[in-house]
PDB file of C-alpha atoms in Angstrom:
ATOM      1  CA  UNK A   1     307.189 122.996-102.808  1.00 91.00           C
ATOM      2  CA  UNK A   2     304.302 121.320-100.998  1.00 95.00           C
ATOM      3  CA  UNK A   3     301.239 120.707-103.160  1.00 97.00           C
ATOM      4  CA  UNK A   4     297.791 119.514-102.131  1.00 97.00           C
ATOM      5  CA  UNK A   5     295.113 118.056-104.393  1.00 98.00           C
ATOM      6  CA  UNK A   6     291.527 117.271-103.443  1.00 98.00           C
ATOM      7  CA  UNK A   7     289.655 114.443-105.141  1.00 98.00           C
ATOM      8  CA  UNK A   8     286.194 112.954-104.869  1.00 96.00           C
ATOM      9  CA  UNK A   9     282.671 113.093-106.301  1.00 96.00           C
ATOM     10  CA  UNK A  10     281.401 116.505-107.308  1.00 96.00           C
ATOM     11  CA  UNK A  11     277.757 115.568-106.801  1.00 98.00           C
ATOM     12  CA  UNK A  12     276.275 113.966-103.682  1.00 98.00           C
ATOM     13  CA  UNK A  13     272.624 113.174-103.004  1.00 98.00           C
ATOM     14  CA  UNK A  14     270.880 114.592 -99.941  1.00 97.00           C
ATOM     15  CA  UNK A  15     271.174 112.375 -96.826  1.00 97.00           C
ATOM     16  CA  UNK A  16     274.214 110.567 -98.272  1.00 98.00           C
ATOM     17  CA  UNK A  17     277.878 110.849 -97.290  1.00 98.00           C
ATOM     18  CA  UNK A  18     280.334 113.288 -98.854  1.00 98.00           C
ATOM     19  CA  UNK A  19     283.814 111.755 -99.202  1.00 98.00           C
ATOM     20  CA  UNK A  20     286.948 113.617-100.220  1.00 98.00           C
ATOM     21  CA  UNK A  21     290.649 112.774-100.200  1.00 98.00           C
ATOM     22  CA  UNK A  22     293.586 115.159-100.143  1.00 98.00           C
ATOM     23  CA  UNK A  23     296.872 113.979-101.656  1.00 97.00           C
ATOM     24  CA  UNK A  24     300.022 115.718-100.452  1.00 96.00           C
ATOM     25  CA  UNK A  25     303.114 115.902-102.655  1.00 95.00           C
ATOM     26  CA  UNK A  26     306.447 117.667-102.377  1.00 94.00           C
ATOM     27  CA  UNK A  27     306.655 117.017 -98.644  1.00 91.00           C
ATOM     28  CA  UNK A  28     305.765 114.533 -95.941  1.00 90.00           C
ATOM     29  CA  UNK A  29     302.408 114.442 -94.224  1.00 92.00           C
ATOM     30  CA  UNK A  30     304.256 113.762 -90.989  1.00 91.00           C
ATOM     31  CA  UNK A  31     304.780 116.395 -88.280  1.00 85.00           C
ATOM     32  CA  UNK A  32     301.941 118.665 -89.331  1.00 92.00           C
ATOM     33  CA  UNK A  33     298.233 119.064 -88.731  1.00 95.00           C
ATOM     34  CA  UNK A  34     296.121 119.005 -91.896  1.00 97.00           C
ATOM     35  CA  UNK A  35     292.778 120.759 -92.163  1.00 98.00           C
ATOM     36  CA  UNK A  36     289.624 120.745 -94.227  1.00 98.00           C
ATOM     37  CA  UNK A  37     288.022 124.129 -94.907  1.00 98.00           C
ATOM     38  CA  UNK A  38     284.940 124.855 -96.992  1.00 98.00           C
ATOM     39  CA  UNK A  39     283.686 127.969 -98.706  1.00 98.00           C
ATOM     40  CA  UNK A  40     280.092 128.697 -99.578  1.00 96.00           C
ATOM     41  CA  UNK A  41     278.267 131.827-100.599  1.00 87.00           C
ATOM     42  CA  UNK A  42     276.128 131.659 -97.496  1.00 82.00           C
ATOM     43  CA  UNK A  43     278.727 130.998 -94.789  1.00 84.00           C
ATOM     44  CA  UNK A  44     282.014 132.171 -96.258  1.00 92.00           C
ATOM     45  CA  UNK A  45     285.124 130.266 -95.190  1.00 97.00           C
ATOM     46  CA  UNK A  46     284.389 127.648 -92.522  1.00 98.00           C
ATOM     47  CA  UNK A  47     286.950 125.411 -90.835  1.00 98.00           C
ATOM     48  CA  UNK A  48     285.681 121.826 -90.701  1.00 98.00           C
ATOM     49  CA  UNK A  49     288.431 120.152 -88.702  1.00 98.00           C
ATOM     50  CA  UNK A  50     292.019 118.912 -88.618  1.00 97.00           C
ATOM     51  CA  UNK A  51     293.951 115.681 -88.325  1.00 97.00           C
ATOM     52  CA  UNK A  52     297.488 114.842 -87.232  1.00 95.00           C
ATOM     53  CA  UNK A  53     299.647 112.031 -88.599  1.00 91.00           C
ATOM     54  CA  UNK A  54     298.840 109.995 -85.471  1.00 91.00           C
ATOM     55  CA  UNK A  55     295.144 110.145 -86.333  1.00 92.00           C
ATOM     56  CA  UNK A  56     294.353 112.648 -83.600  1.00 95.00           C
ATOM     57  CA  UNK A  57     291.513 114.947 -84.681  1.00 96.00           C
ATOM     58  CA  UNK A  58     289.802 118.221 -83.789  1.00 96.00           C
ATOM     59  CA  UNK A  59     286.445 119.076 -85.324  1.00 97.00           C
ATOM     60  CA  UNK A  60     284.356 122.227 -85.538  1.00 97.00           C
ATOM     61  CA  UNK A  61     281.580 121.791 -82.948  1.00 97.00           C
ATOM     62  CA  UNK A  62     279.045 122.897 -85.557  1.00 96.00           C
ATOM     63  CA  UNK A  63     279.838 119.835 -87.710  1.00 97.00           C
ATOM     64  CA  UNK A  64     281.315 117.421 -85.199  1.00 97.00           C
ATOM     65  CA  UNK A  65     278.352 115.028 -85.141  1.00 97.00           C
ATOM     66  CA  UNK A  66     278.613 114.411 -88.892  1.00 98.00           C
ATOM     67  CA  UNK A  67     282.382 114.536 -89.589  1.00 98.00           C
ATOM     68  CA  UNK A  68     285.045 111.862 -89.638  1.00 98.00           C
ATOM     69  CA  UNK A  69     288.624 112.434 -90.765  1.00 98.00           C
ATOM     70  CA  UNK A  70     291.301 109.837 -91.362  1.00 97.00           C
ATOM     71  CA  UNK A  71     294.928 109.756 -92.484  1.00 95.00           C
ATOM     72  CA  UNK A  72     296.997 107.311 -94.523  1.00 94.00           C
ATOM     73  CA  UNK A  73     300.648 108.204 -93.981  1.00 92.00           C
ATOM     74  CA  UNK A  74     301.841 105.462 -96.353  1.00 93.00           C
ATOM     75  CA  UNK A  75     300.025 107.212 -99.203  1.00 94.00           C
ATOM     76  CA  UNK A  76     300.623 110.771 -97.930  1.00 95.00           C
ATOM     77  CA  UNK A  77     296.868 111.316 -97.951  1.00 96.00           C
ATOM     78  CA  UNK A  78     294.137 112.341 -95.568  1.00 97.00           C
ATOM     79  CA  UNK A  79     290.385 112.136 -95.986  1.00 98.00           C
ATOM     80  CA  UNK A  80     287.074 113.721 -95.017  1.00 98.00           C
ATOM     81  CA  UNK A  81     283.667 112.109 -94.602  1.00 98.00           C
ATOM     82  CA  UNK A  82     280.608 114.266 -93.968  1.00 98.00           C
ATOM     83  CA  UNK A  83     277.422 112.309 -93.296  1.00 98.00           C
ATOM     84  CA  UNK A  84     273.761 113.142 -93.850  1.00 98.00           C
ATOM     85  CA  UNK A  85     274.455 116.022 -96.215  1.00 98.00           C
ATOM     86  CA  UNK A  86     271.907 118.642 -97.216  1.00 97.00           C
ATOM     87  CA  UNK A  87     271.927 121.469 -99.727  1.00 96.00           C
ATOM     88  CA  UNK A  88     273.570 123.626 -97.034  1.00 96.00           C
ATOM     89  CA  UNK A  89     276.710 121.493 -97.425  1.00 97.00           C
ATOM     90  CA  UNK A  90     277.133 122.575-101.044  1.00 97.00           C
ATOM     91  CA  UNK A  91     280.485 124.351-101.140  1.00 98.00           C
ATOM     92  CA  UNK A  92     284.037 124.365-102.403  1.00 98.00           C
ATOM     93  CA  UNK A  93     286.036 122.086-100.109  1.00 98.00           C
ATOM     94  CA  UNK A  94     289.713 122.862 -99.551  1.00 98.00           C
ATOM     95  CA  UNK A  95     292.401 120.885 -97.827  1.00 98.00           C
ATOM     96  CA  UNK A  96     295.174 122.915 -96.208  1.00 98.00           C
ATOM     97  CA  UNK A  97     298.265 122.530 -94.066  1.00 97.00           C
ATOM     98  CA  UNK A  98     298.333 123.999 -90.565  1.00 95.00           C
ATOM     99  CA  UNK A  99     301.659 125.801 -90.658  1.00 91.00           C
ATOM    100  CA  UNK A 100     303.569 126.574 -87.494  1.00 89.00           C
ATOM    101  CA  UNK A 101     306.682 128.686 -87.102  1.00 87.00           C
ATOM    102  CA  UNK A 102     308.463 129.301 -83.824  1.00 89.00           C
ATOM    103  CA  UNK A 103     310.951 132.153 -83.672  1.00 87.00           C
ATOM    104  CA  UNK A 104     314.243 132.198 -81.796  1.00 89.00           C
ATOM    105  CA  UNK A 105     312.456 134.103 -79.035  1.00 89.00           C
ATOM    106  CA  UNK A 106     310.023 131.201 -78.657  1.00 88.00           C
ATOM    107  CA  UNK A 107     307.036 133.007 -80.153  1.00 87.00           C
ATOM    108  CA  UNK A 108     305.037 130.518 -82.185  1.00 90.00           C
ATOM    109  CA  UNK A 109     302.827 131.472 -85.081  1.00 91.00           C
ATOM    110  CA  UNK A 110     300.005 129.502 -86.701  1.00 92.00           C
ATOM    111  CA  UNK A 111     298.415 129.895 -90.123  1.00 95.00           C
ATOM    112  CA  UNK A 112     297.237 127.888 -93.148  1.00 97.00           C
ATOM    113  CA  UNK A 113     300.266 128.007 -95.434  1.00 95.00           C
ATOM    114  CA  UNK A 114     299.478 125.544 -98.221  1.00 97.00           C
ATOM    115  CA  UNK A 115     296.053 125.013 -99.801  1.00 98.00           C
ATOM    116  CA  UNK A 116     294.664 122.677-102.416  1.00 98.00           C
ATOM    117  CA  UNK A 117     292.935 124.162-105.447  1.00 97.00           C
ATOM    118  CA  UNK A 118     289.533 123.229-104.032  1.00 98.00           C
ATOM    119  CA  UNK A 119     286.845 120.729-104.990  1.00 98.00           C
ATOM    120  CA  UNK A 120     283.321 121.885-105.785  1.00 98.00           C
ATOM    121  CA  UNK A 121     280.780 119.595-104.129  1.00 98.00           C
ATOM    122  CA  UNK A 122     277.096 120.022-104.884  1.00 97.00           C
ATOM    123  CA  UNK A 123     274.395 118.327-102.854  1.00 97.00           C
ATOM    124  CA  UNK A 124     271.408 117.644-105.061  1.00 97.00           C
ATOM    125  CA  UNK A 125     269.114 114.810-106.034  1.00 95.00           C
TER     126      UNK A 125
ATOM    127  CA  UNK T   1     283.839 130.991 -81.069  1.00 94.00           C
ATOM    128  CA  UNK T   2     285.598 134.215 -82.015  1.00 96.00           C
ATOM    129  CA  UNK T   3     283.738 136.222 -84.646  1.00 97.00           C
ATOM    130  CA  UNK T   4     285.864 138.312 -86.995  1.00 98.00           C
ATOM    131  CA  UNK T   5     284.138 141.280 -88.626  1.00 98.00           C
ATOM    132  CA  UNK T   6     285.830 142.868 -91.629  1.00 98.00           C
ATOM    133  CA  UNK T   7     285.137 146.308 -92.991  1.00 95.00           C
ATOM    134  CA  UNK T   8     284.388 147.666 -95.425  1.00 96.00           C
ATOM    135  CA  UNK T   9     282.693 144.902 -97.385  1.00 96.00           C
ATOM    136  CA  UNK T  10     283.912 146.409-100.649  1.00 97.00           C
ATOM    137  CA  UNK T  11     286.657 148.944-101.310  1.00 97.00           C
ATOM    138  CA  UNK T  12     286.631 150.677-104.713  1.00 97.00           C
ATOM    139  CA  UNK T  13     290.029 152.158-105.480  1.00 97.00           C
ATOM    140  CA  UNK T  14     292.301 152.964-108.408  1.00 97.00           C
ATOM    141  CA  UNK T  15     295.739 151.459-109.076  1.00 97.00           C
ATOM    142  CA  UNK T  16     298.375 153.372-107.129  1.00 97.00           C
ATOM    143  CA  UNK T  17     296.009 154.232-104.280  1.00 97.00           C
ATOM    144  CA  UNK T  18     296.332 153.070-100.684  1.00 98.00           C
ATOM    145  CA  UNK T  19     293.986 150.418 -99.317  1.00 98.00           C
ATOM    146  CA  UNK T  20     293.198 150.073 -95.620  1.00 98.00           C
ATOM    147  CA  UNK T  21     291.252 146.985 -94.530  1.00 98.00           C
ATOM    148  CA  UNK T  22     289.954 146.421 -91.008  1.00 98.00           C
ATOM    149  CA  UNK T  23     289.377 143.220 -89.027  1.00 98.00           C
ATOM    150  CA  UNK T  24     287.706 143.383 -85.620  1.00 98.00           C
ATOM    151  CA  UNK T  25     287.507 140.369 -83.288  1.00 97.00           C
ATOM    152  CA  UNK T  26     284.724 139.647 -80.814  1.00 97.00           C
ATOM    153  CA  UNK T  27     287.389 138.656 -78.247  1.00 96.00           C
ATOM    154  CA  UNK T  28     291.077 139.418 -77.897  1.00 95.00           C
ATOM    155  CA  UNK T  29     293.312 137.450 -80.278  1.00 94.00           C
ATOM    156  CA  UNK T  30     296.997 136.878 -79.689  1.00 90.00           C
ATOM    157  CA  UNK T  31     299.013 138.623 -82.397  1.00 86.00           C
ATOM    158  CA  UNK T  32     300.781 135.335 -83.065  1.00 90.00           C
ATOM    159  CA  UNK T  33     297.554 133.817 -84.275  1.00 95.00           C
ATOM    160  CA  UNK T  34     296.139 136.456 -86.630  1.00 96.00           C
ATOM    161  CA  UNK T  35     296.682 135.950 -90.357  1.00 97.00           C
ATOM    162  CA  UNK T  36     295.578 137.601 -93.594  1.00 98.00           C
ATOM    163  CA  UNK T  37     294.887 135.838 -96.894  1.00 98.00           C
ATOM    164  CA  UNK T  38     294.326 136.985-100.469  1.00 98.00           C
ATOM    165  CA  UNK T  39     291.880 135.166-102.725  1.00 98.00           C
ATOM    166  CA  UNK T  40     291.738 135.805-106.444  1.00 97.00           C
ATOM    167  CA  UNK T  41     288.778 134.708-108.515  1.00 94.00           C
ATOM    168  CA  UNK T  42     288.658 130.949-109.009  1.00 94.00           C
ATOM    169  CA  UNK T  43     291.646 130.313-106.734  1.00 97.00           C
ATOM    170  CA  UNK T  44     292.203 129.135-103.195  1.00 98.00           C
ATOM    171  CA  UNK T  45     293.121 131.685-100.533  1.00 98.00           C
ATOM    172  CA  UNK T  46     296.857 132.274-100.202  1.00 98.00           C
ATOM    173  CA  UNK T  47     298.748 133.400 -97.110  1.00 97.00           C
ATOM    174  CA  UNK T  48     299.871 137.030 -97.069  1.00 98.00           C
ATOM    175  CA  UNK T  49     300.541 137.928 -93.441  1.00 97.00           C
ATOM    176  CA  UNK T  50     300.973 135.854 -90.285  1.00 96.00           C
ATOM    177  CA  UNK T  51     301.533 136.943 -86.713  1.00 94.00           C
ATOM    178  CA  UNK T  52     299.476 140.065 -87.512  1.00 95.00           C
ATOM    179  CA  UNK T  53     302.450 141.795 -89.168  1.00 95.00           C
ATOM    180  CA  UNK T  54     304.913 139.302 -90.700  1.00 95.00           C
ATOM    181  CA  UNK T  55     304.842 138.910 -94.452  1.00 96.00           C
ATOM    182  CA  UNK T  56     304.939 135.388 -95.851  1.00 95.00           C
ATOM    183  CA  UNK T  57     307.840 134.492 -98.142  1.00 94.00           C
ATOM    184  CA  UNK T  58     307.699 136.369-101.428  1.00 96.00           C
ATOM    185  CA  UNK T  59     304.995 138.829-100.406  1.00 97.00           C
ATOM    186  CA  UNK T  60     305.840 142.370-101.598  1.00 97.00           C
ATOM    187  CA  UNK T  61     306.533 145.024 -98.972  1.00 96.00           C
ATOM    188  CA  UNK T  62     303.590 147.122-100.144  1.00 97.00           C
ATOM    189  CA  UNK T  63     301.543 144.726 -97.980  1.00 98.00           C
ATOM    190  CA  UNK T  64     301.720 145.398 -94.247  1.00 97.00           C
ATOM    191  CA  UNK T  65     299.750 144.249 -91.228  1.00 97.00           C
ATOM    192  CA  UNK T  66     299.295 145.879 -87.857  1.00 96.00           C
ATOM    193  CA  UNK T  67     297.131 145.852 -84.771  1.00 96.00           C
ATOM    194  CA  UNK T  68     296.627 143.941 -81.557  1.00 94.00           C
ATOM    195  CA  UNK T  69     293.943 142.680 -79.216  1.00 95.00           C
ATOM    196  CA  UNK T  70     290.676 142.999 -81.100  1.00 96.00           C
ATOM    197  CA  UNK T  71     291.595 145.435 -83.893  1.00 97.00           C
ATOM    198  CA  UNK T  72     293.796 144.527 -86.830  1.00 98.00           C
ATOM    199  CA  UNK T  73     294.562 146.263 -90.128  1.00 98.00           C
ATOM    200  CA  UNK T  74     295.906 145.188 -93.503  1.00 98.00           C
ATOM    201  CA  UNK T  75     297.361 148.017 -95.583  1.00 98.00           C
ATOM    202  CA  UNK T  76     298.324 147.909 -99.240  1.00 98.00           C
ATOM    203  CA  UNK T  77     300.429 151.013 -99.763  1.00 97.00           C
ATOM    204  CA  UNK T  78     300.083 151.340-103.538  1.00 97.00           C
ATOM    205  CA  UNK T  79     297.642 149.082-105.313  1.00 97.00           C
ATOM    206  CA  UNK T  80     298.986 147.120-108.256  1.00 97.00           C
ATOM    207  CA  UNK T  81     296.606 145.603-110.848  1.00 96.00           C
ATOM    208  CA  UNK T  82     297.213 142.117-109.418  1.00 97.00           C
ATOM    209  CA  UNK T  83     296.125 143.225-105.918  1.00 98.00           C
ATOM    210  CA  UNK T  84     292.446 143.530-106.805  1.00 97.00           C
ATOM    211  CA  UNK T  85     291.020 140.515-104.984  1.00 97.00           C
ATOM    212  CA  UNK T  86     289.211 139.483-101.806  1.00 97.00           C
ATOM    213  CA  UNK T  87     291.083 139.613 -98.494  1.00 98.00           C
ATOM    214  CA  UNK T  88     290.285 137.575 -95.384  1.00 98.00           C
ATOM    215  CA  UNK T  89     291.526 137.779 -91.823  1.00 98.00           C
ATOM    216  CA  UNK T  90     291.687 134.571 -89.782  1.00 98.00           C
ATOM    217  CA  UNK T  91     292.393 133.712 -86.155  1.00 97.00           C
ATOM    218  CA  UNK T  92     294.013 130.606 -84.726  1.00 94.00           C
ATOM    219  CA  UNK T  93     293.994 131.707 -81.105  1.00 88.00           C
ATOM    220  CA  UNK T  94     290.795 129.993 -80.056  1.00 91.00           C
ATOM    221  CA  UNK T  95     289.218 126.832 -81.404  1.00 92.00           C
ATOM    222  CA  UNK T  96     287.569 126.632 -83.841  1.00 96.00           C
ATOM    223  CA  UNK T  97     289.755 128.749 -86.118  1.00 97.00           C
ATOM    224  CA  UNK T  98     287.537 131.339 -87.786  1.00 98.00           C
ATOM    225  CA  UNK T  99     287.665 133.669 -90.774  1.00 98.00           C
ATOM    226  CA  UNK T 100     286.251 137.103 -91.424  1.00 98.00           C
ATOM    227  CA  UNK T 101     283.658 137.463 -94.155  1.00 97.00           C
ATOM    228  CA  UNK T 102     286.130 139.186 -96.458  1.00 97.00           C
ATOM    229  CA  UNK T 103     286.783 142.594 -98.012  1.00 98.00           C
ATOM    230  CA  UNK T 104     286.663 142.864-101.775  1.00 97.00           C
ATOM    231  CA  UNK T 105     289.118 145.345-103.253  1.00 98.00           C
ATOM    232  CA  UNK T 106     287.798 146.299-106.665  1.00 97.00           C
ATOM    233  CA  UNK T 107     288.951 148.622-109.408  1.00 95.00           C
ATOM    234  CA  UNK T 108     287.202 151.980-109.311  1.00 92.00           C
TER     235      UNK T 108
END
């Protein structure tokens, strides 16, 4: 059973950089995309971006200028950095696996099939 | 980006009743890329339905999904006590992936 666990500071000062790591156990980080998703009272569930084992990334255009993701396949981990944070970045941050299933009739499905428990990050001085 | 609008915002029902949740997309979404999630208080969302109508492993058959194009529905045929939660639809058909704002199913 694949398990994901977020780790990182729970409190970040305004204008600083939010840094989180997601550790994957029970399966390899290889051959999947891995996403960061956040949840706040104001904006609901918001996809931040994804990374592949090669380091290839896709970011949400709304956050692209402030986001960097990286992957460490040797540690089965991937990470998120969000720069110049404000109170609007206060949220629960989840890491998740981008699941893909292709049927025998070559129809492929996509979904988020495994999620971490979430890490509360508060931006405050 | 594709905006998903869920209705109603809150559904107040009793155990044993039928719940019908709606998800409307601002643009057509391929059925393959429409999923539903359940979120219980203090927990991460968990996958219920993918491909608009396929139940994830272990999901009871009282949960069913239907729809196509811009209109999708999640139905819970007979509510069990553990089904009272928030439900989200999500699309993967167009980047960025987006979620609906959620429907809360609460005990009446």
